[in-house]
CSV table of C-alpha atoms in Angstrom, one decimal:
chain,number,residue,atom,x,y,z
A,23,MET,CA,0.0,0.0,0.0
A,24,ASN,CA,1.2,3.5,-0.8
A,25,THR,CA,2.5,4.8,2.5
A,26,ARG,CA,1.0,8.2,1.7
A,27,ILE,CA,-2.5,7.1,0.7
A,28,GLY,CA,-3.9,9.5,3.3
A,29,ASP,CA,-2.2,12.4,1.4
A,30,GLU,CA,-3.9,11.2,-1.8
A,31,VAL,CA,-7.2,11.1,-0.1
A,32,LEU,CA,-6.7,14.6,1.2
A,33,ASN,CA,-5.7,16.0,-2.2
A,34,ARG,CA,-8.9,14.6,-3.7
A,35,LEU,CA,-11.1,15.9,-0.9
A,36,ARG,CA,-9.6,19.3,-1.0
A,37,LYS,CA,-10.6,19.6,-4.7
A,38,GLU,CA,-14.1,18.5,-4.0
A,39,TYR,CA,-15.1,20.4,-0.8
A,40,LYS,CA,-14.7,23.8,0.8
A,41,LEU,CA,-14.6,23.4,4.5
A,42,ASP,CA,-17.4,25.3,6.4
A,43,ALA,CA,-16.1,26.7,9.6
A,44,ASP,CA,-19.6,26.7,11.1
A,45,GLU,CA,-19.5,22.9,10.9
A,46,PHE,CA,-16.5,22.4,13.2
A,47,VAL,CA,-16.2,23.2,16.8
A,48,VAL,CA,-12.4,23.4,16.5
A,49,SER,CA,-12.6,26.2,14.0
A,50,GLU,CA,-11.5,29.7,14.9
A,51,ARG,CA,-15.0,30.9,14.2
A,52,CYS,CA,-16.4,28.8,17.0
A,53,ILE,CA,-13.5,28.9,19.4
A,54,GLN,CA,-12.6,32.6,19.5
A,55,SER,CA,-9.5,32.4,21.7
A,56,ASN,CA,-6.5,30.3,22.2
A,57,ARG,CA,-7.3,29.5,25.8
A,58,LEU,CA,-6.9,25.9,26.7
A,59,PHE,CA,-9.9,25.9,29.0
A,60,GLU,CA,-12.2,27.2,26.2
A,61,ILE,CA,-10.9,24.7,23.7
A,62,ILE,CA,-11.5,21.7,26.1
A,63,THR,CA,-14.9,23.1,26.9
A,64,ALA,CA,-15.8,23.3,23.3
A,65,VAL,CA,-14.7,19.8,22.5
A,66,ILE,CA,-16.6,18.4,25.5
A,67,LEU,CA,-19.7,20.2,24.2
A,68,SER,CA,-19.3,18.5,20.9
A,69,GLN,CA,-19.5,15.0,22.4
A,70,ASN,CA,-22.6,13.0,21.2
A,71,THR,CA,-24.0,16.0,19.3
A,72,SER,CA,-23.3,18.0,16.1
A,73,ASP,CA,-20.5,20.5,16.0
A,74,ARG,CA,-23.1,23.1,15.0
A,75,ASN,CA,-25.0,22.5,18.2
A,76,ALA,CA,-21.8,22.7,20.2
A,77,CYS,CA,-20.9,26.0,18.6
A,78,ARG,CA,-24.4,27.4,19.4
A,79,ALA,CA,-24.0,26.4,23.0
A,80,LEU,CA,-20.5,27.9,23.2
A,81,GLN,CA,-21.8,31.1,21.7
A,82,LYS,CA,-24.6,31.3,24.3
A,83,LEU,CA,-22.1,30.7,27.1
A,84,ARG,CA,-19.8,33.4,25.7
A,85,GLU,CA,-22.7,35.9,25.7
A,86,LEU,CA,-23.3,35.1,29.4
A,87,THR,CA,-19.7,35.4,30.4
A,88,GLY,CA,-19.1,38.8,28.8
A,89,GLY,CA,-17.3,37.3,25.8
A,90,VAL,CA,-14.6,35.6,27.8
A,91,ILE,CA,-14.9,31.9,28.6
A,92,THR,CA,-12.6,31.2,31.5
A,93,PRO,CA,-12.8,29.1,34.7
A,94,GLU,CA,-13.6,32.2,36.7
A,95,THR,CA,-16.4,33.4,34.4
A,96,VAL,CA,-18.0,30.0,34.3
A,97,LEU,CA,-17.9,29.5,38.1
A,98,LEU,CA,-19.6,32.9,38.5
A,99,LEU,CA,-22.7,31.8,36.6
A,100,PRO,CA,-25.6,30.4,38.5
A,101,VAL,CA,-26.2,26.7,37.7
A,102,ASP,CA,-29.5,27.4,35.9
A,103,LYS,CA,-27.9,30.0,33.7
A,104,LEU,CA,-25.1,27.7,32.8
A,105,GLU,CA,-27.5,24.9,32.0
A,106,ASP,CA,-29.6,27.2,29.8
A,107,ALA,CA,-26.6,28.3,27.9
A,108,LEU,CA,-25.6,24.6,27.2
A,109,ARG,CA,-29.1,23.5,26.2
A,110,PRO,CA,-28.4,23.6,22.4
A,111,ALA,CA,-25.8,20.9,22.8
A,112,GLY,CA,-28.2,18.5,24.6
A,113,MET,CA,-27.7,16.7,27.9
A,114,TYR,CA,-27.3,20.2,29.3
A,115,ARG,CA,-27.5,19.2,33.0
A,116,ASN,CA,-24.7,16.7,32.8
A,117,ARG,CA,-22.6,19.0,30.6
A,118,SER,CA,-23.1,21.8,33.1
A,119,ARG,CA,-21.9,19.6,35.9
A,120,VAL,CA,-18.8,18.4,34.0
A,121,ILE,CA,-17.9,21.9,32.8
A,122,ARG,CA,-18.2,23.3,36.3
A,123,GLU,CA,-16.0,20.5,37.6
A,124,LEU,CA,-13.5,21.3,34.8
A,125,ALA,CA,-13.6,25.0,35.8
A,126,PHE,CA,-12.9,24.1,39.5
A,127,VAL,CA,-9.8,22.2,38.4
A,128,PHE,CA,-8.5,24.9,36.1
A,129,ASN,CA,-9.3,27.6,38.7
A,130,GLN,CA,-6.6,26.2,41.0
A,131,GLY,CA,-3.7,28.6,41.1
A,132,GLY,CA,-1.2,27.9,38.3
A,133,PHE,CA,-2.9,24.8,37.2
A,134,GLN,CA,-3.3,25.7,33.5
A,135,GLU,CA,0.3,26.8,33.2
A,136,ARG,CA,1.5,23.6,34.7
A,137,LEU,CA,-0.7,21.4,32.6
A,138,ILE,CA,0.4,23.2,29.4
A,139,SER,CA,4.0,22.8,30.3
A,140,GLU,CA,3.7,19.1,31.2
A,141,VAL,CA,1.7,18.2,28.1
A,142,SER,CA,3.9,20.2,25.8
A,143,ARG,CA,7.1,18.4,26.9
A,144,SER,CA,5.5,14.9,27.3
A,145,SER,CA,5.3,12.0,24.8
A,146,VAL,CA,1.9,11.6,23.1
A,147,GLU,CA,1.0,8.7,25.4
A,148,GLU,CA,1.8,10.7,28.5
A,149,ALA,CA,0.2,13.9,27.2
A,150,ARG,CA,-3.0,12.0,26.5
A,151,ARG,CA,-3.0,10.4,29.9
A,152,LEU,CA,-2.6,13.8,31.6
A,153,LEU,CA,-5.6,15.3,29.6
A,154,MET,CA,-7.7,12.2,30.3
A,155,GLU,CA,-7.4,12.9,34.1
A,156,LEU,CA,-9.5,16.0,33.5
A,157,PRO,CA,-13.3,15.9,34.0
A,158,GLY,CA,-15.2,15.0,30.8
A,159,VAL,CA,-12.1,14.2,28.8
A,160,GLY,CA,-11.9,10.8,27.1
A,161,TRP,CA,-9.6,9.4,24.5
A,162,LYS,CA,-11.1,11.2,21.5
A,163,THR,CA,-11.5,14.5,23.3
A,164,ALA,CA,-7.9,14.3,24.4
A,165,ASP,CA,-6.7,13.6,20.9
A,166,VAL,CA,-8.7,16.6,19.5
A,167,VAL,CA,-7.1,18.9,22.1
A,168,LEU,CA,-3.6,17.4,21.5
A,169,LEU,CA,-3.9,18.0,17.7
A,170,ARG,CA,-5.8,21.3,17.8
A,171,TYR,CA,-4.0,23.1,20.7
A,172,PHE,CA,-0.7,21.3,21.2
A,173,ARG,CA,0.0,20.2,17.6
A,174,LYS,CA,0.9,16.7,18.7
A,175,PRO,CA,1.0,14.0,16.1
A,176,VAL,CA,-2.3,12.3,16.8
A,177,PHE,CA,-5.3,11.5,14.5
A,178,PRO,CA,-8.7,11.8,16.2
A,179,VAL,CA,-11.4,9.4,14.9
A,180,ASP,CA,-15.2,10.0,14.9
A,181,THR,CA,-18.1,8.0,13.5
A,182,HIS,CA,-17.7,9.5,10.0
A,183,ILE,CA,-14.0,8.6,9.8
A,184,THR,CA,-14.7,5.1,11.2
A,185,ARG,CA,-17.4,4.5,8.6
A,186,ILE,CA,-15.3,5.8,5.7
A,187,THR,CA,-12.2,3.8,6.7
A,188,MET,CA,-14.2,0.6,6.9
A,189,ARG,CA,-16.1,1.2,3.7
A,190,MET,CA,-12.9,1.8,1.8
A,191,GLY,CA,-11.6,-1.5,3.1
A,192,PHE,CA,-8.6,-0.1,4.9
A,193,THR,CA,-9.6,-2.0,8.1
A,194,GLY,CA,-12.1,-4.5,9.3
A,195,SER,CA,-12.0,-3.2,12.8
A,196,ARG,CA,-14.0,-0.5,14.4
A,197,SER,CA,-11.3,0.0,17.0
A,198,TYR,CA,-10.5,3.7,17.6
A,199,LYS,CA,-6.8,3.0,18.1
A,200,HIS,CA,-6.6,0.8,15.0
A,201,ILE,CA,-8.2,3.3,12.7
A,202,SER,CA,-6.3,6.2,14.1
A,203,ARG,CA,-3.0,4.3,13.6
A,204,PHE,CA,-3.9,3.5,10.0
A,205,TRP,CA,-4.3,7.1,9.1
A,206,MET,CA,-1.2,8.2,11.0
A,207,ASP,CA,0.9,5.5,9.3
A,208,ASN,CA,-0.3,6.5,5.9
A,209,THR,CA,-0.5,10.3,6.1
A,210,SER,CA,2.1,13.0,6.4
A,211,PRO,CA,2.0,14.4,10.0
A,212,GLY,CA,1.5,17.9,8.7
A,213,ASN,CA,-1.8,16.8,7.1
A,214,TYR,CA,-3.4,15.1,10.1
A,215,LEU,CA,-5.7,18.0,11.0
A,216,ASP,CA,-6.8,18.8,7.5
A,217,LEU,CA,-7.4,15.2,6.7
A,218,HIS,CA,-9.4,14.8,9.9
A,219,LEU,CA,-11.7,17.7,8.9
A,220,TYR,CA,-12.0,16.7,5.3
A,221,LEU,CA,-12.9,13.1,6.1
A,222,ILE,CA,-15.6,14.3,8.4
A,223,THR,CA,-17.0,16.7,5.7
A,224,HIS,CA,-16.9,13.8,3.2
A,225,GLY,CA,-18.8,11.6,5.7
A,226,ARG,CA,-21.5,14.3,6.2
A,227,ARG,CA,-22.0,15.2,2.5
A,228,THR,CA,-21.2,12.1,0.5
A,229,CYS,CA,-20.2,8.9,2.4
A,230,ARG,CA,-23.3,9.2,4.5
A,231,ALA,CA,-24.4,6.5,6.9
A,232,ARG,CA,-27.6,6.0,4.9
A,233,LYS,CA,-27.8,6.2,1.1
A,234,PRO,CA,-24.2,7.1,0.5
A,235,LEU,CA,-23.7,8.9,-2.8
A,236,CYS,CA,-21.2,6.5,-4.3
A,237,ASN,CA,-21.8,7.6,-7.9
A,238,LYS,CA,-20.6,11.1,-7.0
A,239,CYS,CA,-17.7,10.1,-4.7
A,240,VAL,CA,-14.2,11.3,-5.6
A,241,LEU,CA,-12.8,8.3,-3.7
A,242,ARG,CA,-14.9,5.7,-5.5
A,243,ASP,CA,-12.0,4.0,-7.3
A,244,MET,CA,-10.1,3.6,-4.0
A,245,CYS,CA,-13.1,2.3,-2.1
A,246,LYS,CA,-14.1,-1.3,-1.8
A,247,TYR,CA,-17.7,-0.5,-0.8
A,248,GLY,CA,-18.1,2.0,-3.7
A,249,VAL,CA,-16.6,-0.4,-6.3
A,250,ASP,CA,-18.7,-3.3,-5.1
A,251,THR,CA,-21.9,-1.1,-5.0
A,252,LEU,CA,-21.4,0.1,-8.6
A,253,ASP,CA,-20.6,-3.4,-9.8
A,254,ASP,CA,-23.9,-4.7,-8.3
A,255,LYS,CA,-25.7,-2.1,-10.4
A,256,ARG,CA,-24.2,-3.2,-13.7
């Protein structure tokens, strides 16, 4: 297999799509600062919901905190106000509890500076472990933060990327680690973030869970599912 098949996939997707910043919680349009607390909060809000919903919740939270999302401004909000702000993301009571817990941790003197320093100088495995000790942070959330904020060489995997990878025949496993490792091994590290975003876009617009548009897919000739589907129609 071409060791840079991920780069080829990215080149094709770049020609096919224009990324919409409103569709990604990690975009600068949604996250309007480079504060680690805000970035982690945004990614937590995107769990089990669409990025658009997460961005709406983040914007409502920003309006209540005077435009600045920090541990201090979050902790000053009454619980009912925080819950109402997070309502667009769904599961707002649970999200409110988790984000308040995260704010308490970050509000400890010097915590954020120590965390940034430790994660920055740590290996990927140790950096991920440090982030996963935070409230609400699992493997994927940690990887998104590592890639988006710390520029660590990781490849976050969501349901779209899982579906595309399996349909293309690159893996028979739904394992997060297995799929992440495939793309890391077959993509230039400098392309990890872009490929992550473009694969998600491809999954939303073309390689959909139901009724994928195989006849319009720019990856069709590389895809076992697409080739088999079109062969069945002949």
